[in-house]
CSV table of C-alpha atoms and ligand atoms in Angstrom, one decimal:
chain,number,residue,atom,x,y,z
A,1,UNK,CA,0.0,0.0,0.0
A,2,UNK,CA,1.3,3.2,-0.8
A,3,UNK,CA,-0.6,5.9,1.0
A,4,UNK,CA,-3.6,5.8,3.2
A,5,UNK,CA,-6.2,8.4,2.8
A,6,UNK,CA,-9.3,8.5,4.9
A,7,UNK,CA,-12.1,9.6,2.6
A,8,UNK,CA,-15.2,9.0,4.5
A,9,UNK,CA,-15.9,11.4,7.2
A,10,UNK,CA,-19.3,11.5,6.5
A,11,UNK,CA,-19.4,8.2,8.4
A,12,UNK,CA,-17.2,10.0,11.1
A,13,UNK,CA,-14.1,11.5,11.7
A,14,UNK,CA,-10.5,11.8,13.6
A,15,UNK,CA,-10.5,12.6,16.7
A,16,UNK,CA,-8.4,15.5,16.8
A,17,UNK,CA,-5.3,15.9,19.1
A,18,UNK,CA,-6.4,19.6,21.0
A,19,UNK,CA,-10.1,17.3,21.6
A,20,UNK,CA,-8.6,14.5,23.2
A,21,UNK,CA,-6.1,16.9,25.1
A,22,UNK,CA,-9.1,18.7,26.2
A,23,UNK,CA,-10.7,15.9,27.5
A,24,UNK,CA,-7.8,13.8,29.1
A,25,UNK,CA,-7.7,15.9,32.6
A,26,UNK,CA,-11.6,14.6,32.9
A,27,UNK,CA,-11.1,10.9,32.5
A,28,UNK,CA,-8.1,11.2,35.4
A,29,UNK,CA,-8.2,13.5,38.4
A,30,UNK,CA,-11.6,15.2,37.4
A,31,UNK,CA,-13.9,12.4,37.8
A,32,UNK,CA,-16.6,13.4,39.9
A,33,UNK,CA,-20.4,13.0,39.2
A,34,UNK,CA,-21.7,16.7,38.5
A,35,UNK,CA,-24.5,16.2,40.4
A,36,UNK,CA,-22.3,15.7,43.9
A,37,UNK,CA,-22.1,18.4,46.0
A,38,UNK,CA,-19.0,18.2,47.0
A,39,UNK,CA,-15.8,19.7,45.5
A,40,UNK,CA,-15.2,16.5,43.0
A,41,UNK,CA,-18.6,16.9,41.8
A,42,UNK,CA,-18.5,20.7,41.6
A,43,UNK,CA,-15.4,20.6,39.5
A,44,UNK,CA,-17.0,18.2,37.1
A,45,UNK,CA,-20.5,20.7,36.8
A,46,UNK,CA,-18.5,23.5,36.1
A,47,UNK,CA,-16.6,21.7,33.0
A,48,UNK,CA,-20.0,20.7,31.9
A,49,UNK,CA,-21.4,24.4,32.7
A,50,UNK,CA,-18.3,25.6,30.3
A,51,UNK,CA,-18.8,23.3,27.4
A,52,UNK,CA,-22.1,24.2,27.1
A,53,UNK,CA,-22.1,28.3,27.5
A,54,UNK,CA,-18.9,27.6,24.2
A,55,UNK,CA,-21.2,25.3,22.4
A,56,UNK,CA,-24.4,27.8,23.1
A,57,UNK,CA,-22.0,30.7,21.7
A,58,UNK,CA,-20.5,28.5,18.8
A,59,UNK,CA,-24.1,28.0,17.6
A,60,UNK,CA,-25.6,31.6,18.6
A,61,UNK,CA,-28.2,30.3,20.8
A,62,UNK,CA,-28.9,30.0,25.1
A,63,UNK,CA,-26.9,27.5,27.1
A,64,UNK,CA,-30.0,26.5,28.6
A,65,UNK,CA,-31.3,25.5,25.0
A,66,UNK,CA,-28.5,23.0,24.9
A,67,UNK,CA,-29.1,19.6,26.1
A,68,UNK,CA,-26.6,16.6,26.3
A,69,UNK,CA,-27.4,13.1,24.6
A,70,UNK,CA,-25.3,10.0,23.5
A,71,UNK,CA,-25.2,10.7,20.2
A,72,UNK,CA,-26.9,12.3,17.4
A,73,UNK,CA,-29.8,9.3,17.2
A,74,UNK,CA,-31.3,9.9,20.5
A,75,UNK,CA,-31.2,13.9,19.7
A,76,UNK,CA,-33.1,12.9,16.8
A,77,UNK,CA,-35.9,10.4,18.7
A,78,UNK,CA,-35.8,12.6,21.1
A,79,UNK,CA,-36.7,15.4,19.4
A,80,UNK,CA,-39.1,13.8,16.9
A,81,UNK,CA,-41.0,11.6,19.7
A,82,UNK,CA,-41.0,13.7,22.3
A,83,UNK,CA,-42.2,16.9,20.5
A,84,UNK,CA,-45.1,14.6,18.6
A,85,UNK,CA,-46.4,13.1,21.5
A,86,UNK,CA,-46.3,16.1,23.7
A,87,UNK,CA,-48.4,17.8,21.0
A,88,UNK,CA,-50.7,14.9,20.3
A,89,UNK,CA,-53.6,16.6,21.9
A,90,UNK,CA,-53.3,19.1,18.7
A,91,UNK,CA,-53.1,16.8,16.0
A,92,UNK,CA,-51.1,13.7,15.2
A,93,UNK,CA,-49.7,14.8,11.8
A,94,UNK,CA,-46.4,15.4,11.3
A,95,UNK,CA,-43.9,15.9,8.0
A,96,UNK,CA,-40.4,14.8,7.1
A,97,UNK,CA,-38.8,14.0,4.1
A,98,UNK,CA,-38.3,10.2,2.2
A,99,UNK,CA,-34.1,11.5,2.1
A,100,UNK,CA,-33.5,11.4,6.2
A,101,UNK,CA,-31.2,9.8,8.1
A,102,UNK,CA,-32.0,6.0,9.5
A,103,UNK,CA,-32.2,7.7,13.0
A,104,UNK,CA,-35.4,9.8,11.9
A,105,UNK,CA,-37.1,7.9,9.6
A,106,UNK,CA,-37.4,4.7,12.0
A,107,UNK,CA,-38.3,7.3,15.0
A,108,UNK,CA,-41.3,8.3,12.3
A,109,UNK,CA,-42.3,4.4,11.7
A,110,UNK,CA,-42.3,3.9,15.3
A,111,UNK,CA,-44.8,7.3,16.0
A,112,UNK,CA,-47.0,5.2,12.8
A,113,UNK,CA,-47.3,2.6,14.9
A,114,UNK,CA,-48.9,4.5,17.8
A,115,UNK,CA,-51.3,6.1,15.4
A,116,UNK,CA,-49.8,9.8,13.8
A,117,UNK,CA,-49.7,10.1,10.4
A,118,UNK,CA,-46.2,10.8,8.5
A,119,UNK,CA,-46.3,13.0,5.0
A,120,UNK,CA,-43.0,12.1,3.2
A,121,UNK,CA,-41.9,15.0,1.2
A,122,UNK,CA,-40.5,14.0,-2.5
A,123,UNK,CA,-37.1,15.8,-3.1
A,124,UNK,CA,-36.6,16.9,-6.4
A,125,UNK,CA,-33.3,15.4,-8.8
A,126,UNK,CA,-30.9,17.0,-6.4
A,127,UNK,CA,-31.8,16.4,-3.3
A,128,UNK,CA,-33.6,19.4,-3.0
A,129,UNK,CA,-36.5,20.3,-0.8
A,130,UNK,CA,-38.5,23.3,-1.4
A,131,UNK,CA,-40.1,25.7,0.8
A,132,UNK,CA,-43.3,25.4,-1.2
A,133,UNK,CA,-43.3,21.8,-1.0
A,134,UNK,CA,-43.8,21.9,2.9
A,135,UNK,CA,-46.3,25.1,2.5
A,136,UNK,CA,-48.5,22.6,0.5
A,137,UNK,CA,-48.2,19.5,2.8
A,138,UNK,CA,-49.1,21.5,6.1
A,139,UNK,CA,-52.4,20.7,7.3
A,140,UNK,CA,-54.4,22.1,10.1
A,141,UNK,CA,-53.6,19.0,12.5
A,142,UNK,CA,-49.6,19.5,11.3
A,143,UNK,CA,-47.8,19.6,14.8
A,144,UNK,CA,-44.1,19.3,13.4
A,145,UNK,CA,-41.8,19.5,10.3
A,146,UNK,CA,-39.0,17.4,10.4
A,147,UNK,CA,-36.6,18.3,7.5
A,148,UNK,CA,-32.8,17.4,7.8
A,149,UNK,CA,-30.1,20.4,7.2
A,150,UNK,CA,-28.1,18.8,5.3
A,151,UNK,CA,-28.1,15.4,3.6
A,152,UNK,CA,-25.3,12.8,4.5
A,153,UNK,CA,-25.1,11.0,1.5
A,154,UNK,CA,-25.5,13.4,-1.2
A,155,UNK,CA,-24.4,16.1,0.6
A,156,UNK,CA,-27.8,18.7,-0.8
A,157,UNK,CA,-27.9,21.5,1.7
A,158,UNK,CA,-31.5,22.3,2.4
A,159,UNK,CA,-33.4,25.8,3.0
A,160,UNK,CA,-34.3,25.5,6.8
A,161,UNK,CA,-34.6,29.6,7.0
A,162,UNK,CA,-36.9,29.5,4.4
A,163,UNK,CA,-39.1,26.5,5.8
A,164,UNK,CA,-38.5,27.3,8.8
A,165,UNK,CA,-40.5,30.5,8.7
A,166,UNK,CA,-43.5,28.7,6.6
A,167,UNK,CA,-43.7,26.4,9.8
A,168,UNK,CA,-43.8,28.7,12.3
A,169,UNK,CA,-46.3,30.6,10.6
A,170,UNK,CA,-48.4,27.8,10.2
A,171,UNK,CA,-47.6,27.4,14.1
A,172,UNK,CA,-45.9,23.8,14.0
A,173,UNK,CA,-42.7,23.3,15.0
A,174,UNK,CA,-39.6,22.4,12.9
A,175,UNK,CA,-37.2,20.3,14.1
A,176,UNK,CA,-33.9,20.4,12.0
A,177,UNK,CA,-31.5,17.1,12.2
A,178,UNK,CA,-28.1,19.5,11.5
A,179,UNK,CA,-25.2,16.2,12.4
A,180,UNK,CA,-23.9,16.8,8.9
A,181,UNK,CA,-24.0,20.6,9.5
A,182,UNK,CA,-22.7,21.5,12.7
A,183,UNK,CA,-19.0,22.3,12.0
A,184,UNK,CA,-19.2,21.9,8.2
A,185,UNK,CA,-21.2,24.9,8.0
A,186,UNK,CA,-21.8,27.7,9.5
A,187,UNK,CA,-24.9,27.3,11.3
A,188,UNK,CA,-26.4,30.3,13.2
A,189,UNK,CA,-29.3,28.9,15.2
A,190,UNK,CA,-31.1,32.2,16.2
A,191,UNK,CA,-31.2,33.3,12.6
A,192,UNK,CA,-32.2,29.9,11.0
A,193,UNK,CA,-35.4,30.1,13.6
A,194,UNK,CA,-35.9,26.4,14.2
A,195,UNK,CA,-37.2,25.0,17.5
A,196,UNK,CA,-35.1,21.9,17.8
A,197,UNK,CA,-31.6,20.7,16.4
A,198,UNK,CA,-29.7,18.0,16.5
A,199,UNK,CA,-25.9,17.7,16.1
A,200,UNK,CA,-23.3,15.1,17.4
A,201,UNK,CA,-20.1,15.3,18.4
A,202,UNK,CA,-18.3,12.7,16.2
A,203,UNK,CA,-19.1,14.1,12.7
A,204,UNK,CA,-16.9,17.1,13.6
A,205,UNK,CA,-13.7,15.3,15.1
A,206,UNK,CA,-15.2,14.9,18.7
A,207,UNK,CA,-15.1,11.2,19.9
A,208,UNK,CA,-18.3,9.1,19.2
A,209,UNK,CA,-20.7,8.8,22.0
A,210,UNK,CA,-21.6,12.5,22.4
A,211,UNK,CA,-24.4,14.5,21.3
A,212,UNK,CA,-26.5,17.4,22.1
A,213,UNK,CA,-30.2,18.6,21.2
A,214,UNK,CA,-31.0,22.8,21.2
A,215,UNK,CA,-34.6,22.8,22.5
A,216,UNK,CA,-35.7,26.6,22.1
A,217,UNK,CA,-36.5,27.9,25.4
A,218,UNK,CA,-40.3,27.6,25.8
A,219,UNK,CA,-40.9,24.5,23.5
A,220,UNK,CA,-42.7,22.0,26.0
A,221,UNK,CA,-41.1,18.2,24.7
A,222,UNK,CA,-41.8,15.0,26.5
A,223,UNK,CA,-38.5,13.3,28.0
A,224,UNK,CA,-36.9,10.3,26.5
A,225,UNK,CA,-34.4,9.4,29.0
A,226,UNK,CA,-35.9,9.3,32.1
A,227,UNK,CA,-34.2,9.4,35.5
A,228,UNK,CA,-32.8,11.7,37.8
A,229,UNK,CA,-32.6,15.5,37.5
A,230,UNK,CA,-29.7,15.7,35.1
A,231,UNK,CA,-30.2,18.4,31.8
A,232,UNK,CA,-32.4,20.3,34.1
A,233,UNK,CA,-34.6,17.1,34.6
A,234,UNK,CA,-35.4,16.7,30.8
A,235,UNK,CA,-32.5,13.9,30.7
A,236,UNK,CA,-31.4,11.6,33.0
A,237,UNK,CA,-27.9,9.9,33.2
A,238,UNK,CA,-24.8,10.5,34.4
A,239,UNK,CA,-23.6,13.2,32.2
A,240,UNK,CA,-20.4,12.0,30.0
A,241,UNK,CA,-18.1,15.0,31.4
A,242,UNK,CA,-14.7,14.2,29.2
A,243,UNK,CA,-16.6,13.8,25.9
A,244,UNK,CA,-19.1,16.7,26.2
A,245,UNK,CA,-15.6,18.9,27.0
A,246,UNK,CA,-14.6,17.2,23.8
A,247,UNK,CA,-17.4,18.0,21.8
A,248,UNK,CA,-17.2,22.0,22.8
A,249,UNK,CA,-13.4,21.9,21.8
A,250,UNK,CA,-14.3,20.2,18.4
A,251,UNK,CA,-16.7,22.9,17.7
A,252,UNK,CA,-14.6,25.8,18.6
A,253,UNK,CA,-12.2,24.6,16.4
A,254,UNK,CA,-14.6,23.4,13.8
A,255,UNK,CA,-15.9,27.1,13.8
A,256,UNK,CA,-12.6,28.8,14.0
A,257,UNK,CA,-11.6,26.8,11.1
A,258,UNK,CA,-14.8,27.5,9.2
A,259,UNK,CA,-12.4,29.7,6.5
A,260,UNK,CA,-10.6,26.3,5.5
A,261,UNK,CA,-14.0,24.7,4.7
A,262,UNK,CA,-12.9,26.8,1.4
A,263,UNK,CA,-10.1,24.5,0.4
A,264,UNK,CA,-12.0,21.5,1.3
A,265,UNK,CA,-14.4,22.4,-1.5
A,266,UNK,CA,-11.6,22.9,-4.3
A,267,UNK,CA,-10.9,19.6,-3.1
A,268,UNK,CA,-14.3,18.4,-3.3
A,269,UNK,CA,-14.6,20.5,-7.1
A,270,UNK,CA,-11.2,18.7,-8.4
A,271,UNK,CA,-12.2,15.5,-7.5
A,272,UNK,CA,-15.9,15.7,-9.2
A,273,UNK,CA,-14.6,17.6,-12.2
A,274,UNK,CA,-11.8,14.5,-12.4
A,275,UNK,CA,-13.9,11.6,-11.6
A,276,UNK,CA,-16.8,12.5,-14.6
A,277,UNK,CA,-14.1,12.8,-16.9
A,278,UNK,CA,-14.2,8.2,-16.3
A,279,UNK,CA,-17.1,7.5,-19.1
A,280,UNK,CA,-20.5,6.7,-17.6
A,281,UNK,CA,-20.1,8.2,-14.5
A,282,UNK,CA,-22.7,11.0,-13.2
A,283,UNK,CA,-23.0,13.4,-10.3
A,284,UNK,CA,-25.5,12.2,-7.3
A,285,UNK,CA,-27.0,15.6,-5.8
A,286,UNK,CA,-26.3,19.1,-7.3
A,287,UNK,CA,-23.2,21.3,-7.7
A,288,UNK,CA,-24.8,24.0,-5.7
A,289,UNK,CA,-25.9,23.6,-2.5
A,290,UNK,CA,-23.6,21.4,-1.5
A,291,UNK,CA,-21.6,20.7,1.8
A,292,UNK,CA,-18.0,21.2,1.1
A,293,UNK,CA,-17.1,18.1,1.5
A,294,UNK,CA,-19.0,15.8,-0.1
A,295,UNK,CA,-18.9,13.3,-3.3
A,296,UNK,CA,-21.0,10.9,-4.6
A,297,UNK,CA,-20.3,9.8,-7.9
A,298,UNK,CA,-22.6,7.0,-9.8
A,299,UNK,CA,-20.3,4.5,-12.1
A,300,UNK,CA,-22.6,2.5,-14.6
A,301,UNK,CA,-22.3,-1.2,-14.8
A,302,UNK,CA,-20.3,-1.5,-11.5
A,303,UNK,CA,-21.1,-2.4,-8.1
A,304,UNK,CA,-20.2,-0.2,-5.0
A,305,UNK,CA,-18.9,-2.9,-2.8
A,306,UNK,CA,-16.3,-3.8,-5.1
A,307,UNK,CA,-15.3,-0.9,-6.0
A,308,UNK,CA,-15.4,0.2,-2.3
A,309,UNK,CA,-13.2,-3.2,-1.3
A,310,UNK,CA,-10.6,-2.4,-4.5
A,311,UNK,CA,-10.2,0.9,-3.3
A,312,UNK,CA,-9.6,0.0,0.4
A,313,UNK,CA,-7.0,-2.5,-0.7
A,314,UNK,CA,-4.9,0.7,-2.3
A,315,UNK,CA,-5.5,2.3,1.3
A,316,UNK,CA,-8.8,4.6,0.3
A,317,UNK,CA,-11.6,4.5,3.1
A,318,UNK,CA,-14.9,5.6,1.3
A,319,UNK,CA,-18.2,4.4,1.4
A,320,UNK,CA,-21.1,3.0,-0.9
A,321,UNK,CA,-23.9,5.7,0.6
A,322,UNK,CA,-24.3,5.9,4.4
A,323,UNK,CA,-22.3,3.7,7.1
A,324,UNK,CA,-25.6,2.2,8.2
A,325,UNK,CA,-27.2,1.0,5.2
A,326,UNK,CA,-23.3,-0.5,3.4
A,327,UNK,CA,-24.1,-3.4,6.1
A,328,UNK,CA,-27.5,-4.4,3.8
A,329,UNK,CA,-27.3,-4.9,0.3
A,330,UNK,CA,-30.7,-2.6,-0.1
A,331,UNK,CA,-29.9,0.4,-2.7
A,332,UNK,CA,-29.9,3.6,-0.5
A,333,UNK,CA,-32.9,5.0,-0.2
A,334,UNK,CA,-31.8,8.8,-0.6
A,335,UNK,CA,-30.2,7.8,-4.3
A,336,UNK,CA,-33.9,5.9,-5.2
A,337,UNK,CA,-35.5,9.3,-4.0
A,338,UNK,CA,-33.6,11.2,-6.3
A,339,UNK,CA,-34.9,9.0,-9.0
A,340,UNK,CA,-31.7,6.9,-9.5
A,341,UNK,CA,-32.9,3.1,-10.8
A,342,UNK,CA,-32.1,0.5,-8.6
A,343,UNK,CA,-28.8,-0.6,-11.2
A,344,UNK,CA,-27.7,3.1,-11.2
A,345,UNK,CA,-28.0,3.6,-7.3
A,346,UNK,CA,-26.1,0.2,-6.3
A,347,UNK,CA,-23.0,1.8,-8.5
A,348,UNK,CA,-22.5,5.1,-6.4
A,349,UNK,CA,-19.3,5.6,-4.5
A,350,UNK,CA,-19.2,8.1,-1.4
A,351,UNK,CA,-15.9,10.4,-0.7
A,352,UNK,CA,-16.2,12.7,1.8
A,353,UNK,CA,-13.5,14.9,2.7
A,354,UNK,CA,-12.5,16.7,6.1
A,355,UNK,CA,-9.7,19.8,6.7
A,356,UNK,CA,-7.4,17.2,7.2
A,357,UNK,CA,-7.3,16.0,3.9
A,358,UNK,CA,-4.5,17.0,1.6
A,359,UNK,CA,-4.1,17.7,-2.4
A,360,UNK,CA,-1.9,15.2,-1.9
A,361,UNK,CA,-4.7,12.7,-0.8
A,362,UNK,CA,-6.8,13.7,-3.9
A,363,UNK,CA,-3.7,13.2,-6.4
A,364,UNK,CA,-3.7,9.8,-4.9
A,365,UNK,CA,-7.7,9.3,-5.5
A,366,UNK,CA,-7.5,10.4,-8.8
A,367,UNK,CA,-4.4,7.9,-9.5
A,368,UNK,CA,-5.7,4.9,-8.1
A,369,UNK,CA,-10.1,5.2,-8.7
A,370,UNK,CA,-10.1,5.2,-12.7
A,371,UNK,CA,-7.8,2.1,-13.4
A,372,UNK,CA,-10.0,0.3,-10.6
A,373,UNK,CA,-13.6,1.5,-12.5
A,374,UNK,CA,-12.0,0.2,-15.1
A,375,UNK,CA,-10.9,-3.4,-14.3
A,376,UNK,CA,-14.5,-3.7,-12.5
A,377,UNK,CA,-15.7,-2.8,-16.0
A,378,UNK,CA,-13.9,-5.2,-17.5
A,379,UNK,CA,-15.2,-8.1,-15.3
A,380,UNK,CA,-18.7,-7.4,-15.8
A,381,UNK,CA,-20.9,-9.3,-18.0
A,382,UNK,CA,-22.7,-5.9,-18.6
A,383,UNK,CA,-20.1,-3.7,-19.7
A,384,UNK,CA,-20.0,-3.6,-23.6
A,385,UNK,CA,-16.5,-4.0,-24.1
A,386,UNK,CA,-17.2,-3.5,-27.9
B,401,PLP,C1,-24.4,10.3,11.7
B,401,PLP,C2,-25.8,10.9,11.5
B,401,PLP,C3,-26.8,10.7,12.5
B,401,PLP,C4,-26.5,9.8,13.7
B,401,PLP,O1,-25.6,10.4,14.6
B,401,PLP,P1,-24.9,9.3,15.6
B,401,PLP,O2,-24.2,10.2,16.6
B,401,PLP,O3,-24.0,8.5,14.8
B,401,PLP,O4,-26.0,8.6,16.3
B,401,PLP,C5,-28.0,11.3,12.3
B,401,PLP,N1,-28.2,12.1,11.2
B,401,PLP,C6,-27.3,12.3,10.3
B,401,PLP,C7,-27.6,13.2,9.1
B,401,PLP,C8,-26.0,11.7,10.4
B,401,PLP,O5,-25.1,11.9,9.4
């Protein structure tokens, strides 16, 4: 092997030196429980009390907005189940979109089951969701929107301003899953006007196992966690002190690095503009609109899994779609929304690209992918060689 390059930090990414630093002094001498009264404990609370006023100020919102989860899955059932059923005396409808992540989608399946109707929104070729879209699905027992901020397969970036203010005049609340966002992006949560948002800690070079949900002050949700009176009673457990002082390093540094989201997306621009060059090949989700570092490229007459294996044996991680769904063989459902066939959509290839990628990294991409599309050509009985 003669390079490694990490390519898929879509799925998740490094943790980054300063973050583990950061968090280090609170998995040895500061170990108390926050809610002890006692000097161990207080020491422990005030770290916590920190990470959250950063975070808070990182995203322009409260600290008391900020709640701690496990991960960016329970932000998102937490968000979708406890603001449906605390609303369930208003209606039982509630909107998302057929492109979201696993974690929302299932958590809308589950709400099916206990009797509230779901509208999935259609997204047009790109990924694309449009304010009017939602306008027209609203109806008067509508109690939430649930549209993600940005996709993570296809990377589409989605107009939650826009929606945003169609929901709230309608007088629903909009819930916005922002894990591909937060530190990608910037993402100013006063402005964008949402009521909840979820974000975790280890798309943005925090370790995994961390997580947070913004509740807007005033938004009444019903808890998911219950237990004692930790996240001012809204979520119980022990609160995971070294990883949430992670998590608020990773986004300061996310954010004060926001500038060299630039260079990730030449990166990002070469590699797309290089990769349709190989014949057959397409573009999944627009060239607008875009997070800056994502790539998903379709190859007819291939498979994904090989391809993904071939490249991971020249030291390339990447990814068929999304982490979750490369387990099944099913065809992702976000490249079927966009109106990919089945054949097209088990062909696509996922890079996604993080600061700490290099030009050299892409050279290396771009040396090794189209001699591999090729021989995968070559061994299939559907290629016209002709
Ligand atoms: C990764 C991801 C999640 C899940 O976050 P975890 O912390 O891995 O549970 C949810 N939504 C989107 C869009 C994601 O990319």
């Amino acid at each position: 092997m003669d390079r490694f390059v990490y390519a898929d930090n879509a799925a998740t990414t490094s943790v980054l030196p300063e973050v583990m630093e950061s968090m280090l002094p609170y998995l040895k001498e500061f170990y108390g429980n926050p809610s002890s009264l006692h000097r161990k404990g207080r020491e422990a609370k005030r770290a916590i009390d920190d990470a959250r006023m950063r975070i808070a100020e990182a995203l322009n919102c409260k600290a008391n907005e900020i709640y701690f989860t496990s991960c960016g899955s329970e932000a998102d059932n937490w968000a979708i189940k406890g603001a449906a059923k605390a609303r369930a005396d208003k209606g039982k409808h509630i909107i998302t979109t057929k492109i979201e992540h696993h974690a929302v989608l299932h958590a809308m399946r589950s709400l099916e089951k206990e009797g509230f109707e779901v509208t999935y929104l259609d997204v047009d070729n790109t990924g694309y969701v449009s304010p009017e879209r939602v306008e027209k699905a609203l109806r008067p027992d509508t109690t939430l929107v649930c549209i993600m901020y940005a996709n993570n397969e296809i990377g589409t970036i989605e107009p939650i301003a826009e929606i945003a203010k169609v929901v709230k005049a309608h007088g629903a609340l909009m819930f916005t899953d922002a894990v591909q966002a937060v530190g990608h992006i910037p993402v100013n949560i006063s402005e964008l006007g949402v009521d909840l948002l979820a974000f975790s800690g280890h798309k943005f070079h925090a370790p995994k196992g961390v997580g947070a949900l913004y509740i807007r002050n005033g938004v009444r949700i019903e808890t998911l966690i219950d237990g004692g009176g930790q996240e001012r009673s809204r979520r119980g457990g022990t609160e995971n002190v070294a990883e949430i002082v992670g998590m608020a390093t990773a986004l300061d540094l996310a954010v004060s690095r926001l500038d060299e989201m630039e260079r990730v997306e030449k990166m990002r621009d070469r590699l797309i503009d290089e990769i349709l060059k190989i014949p057959n090949s397409f573009l999944n989700g627009g060239r607008t609109r875009r997070l800056p570092g994502n790539v998903n490229v379709g190859f007819e007459f291939i498979e994904g899994e090989s391809l993904l294996l071939m490249l991971d044996m020249a030291g390339i991680c990447a990814s068929t779609g999304s982490a979750c769904s490369s387990a099944s063989l099913e065809p992702s459902h976000v490249l079927l929304s966009v109106g990919l066939p089945v054949e097209k959509a088990h062909g696509s290839l996922r890079l996604s690209l993080s600061p700490e990628n290099t030009a050299a990294d892409i050279d290396y991409i771009l040396e090794k992918l189209p001699p591999i599309v090729q021989r995968l050509r070559d061994m299939s009985p559907l290629y016209n060689k002709g």
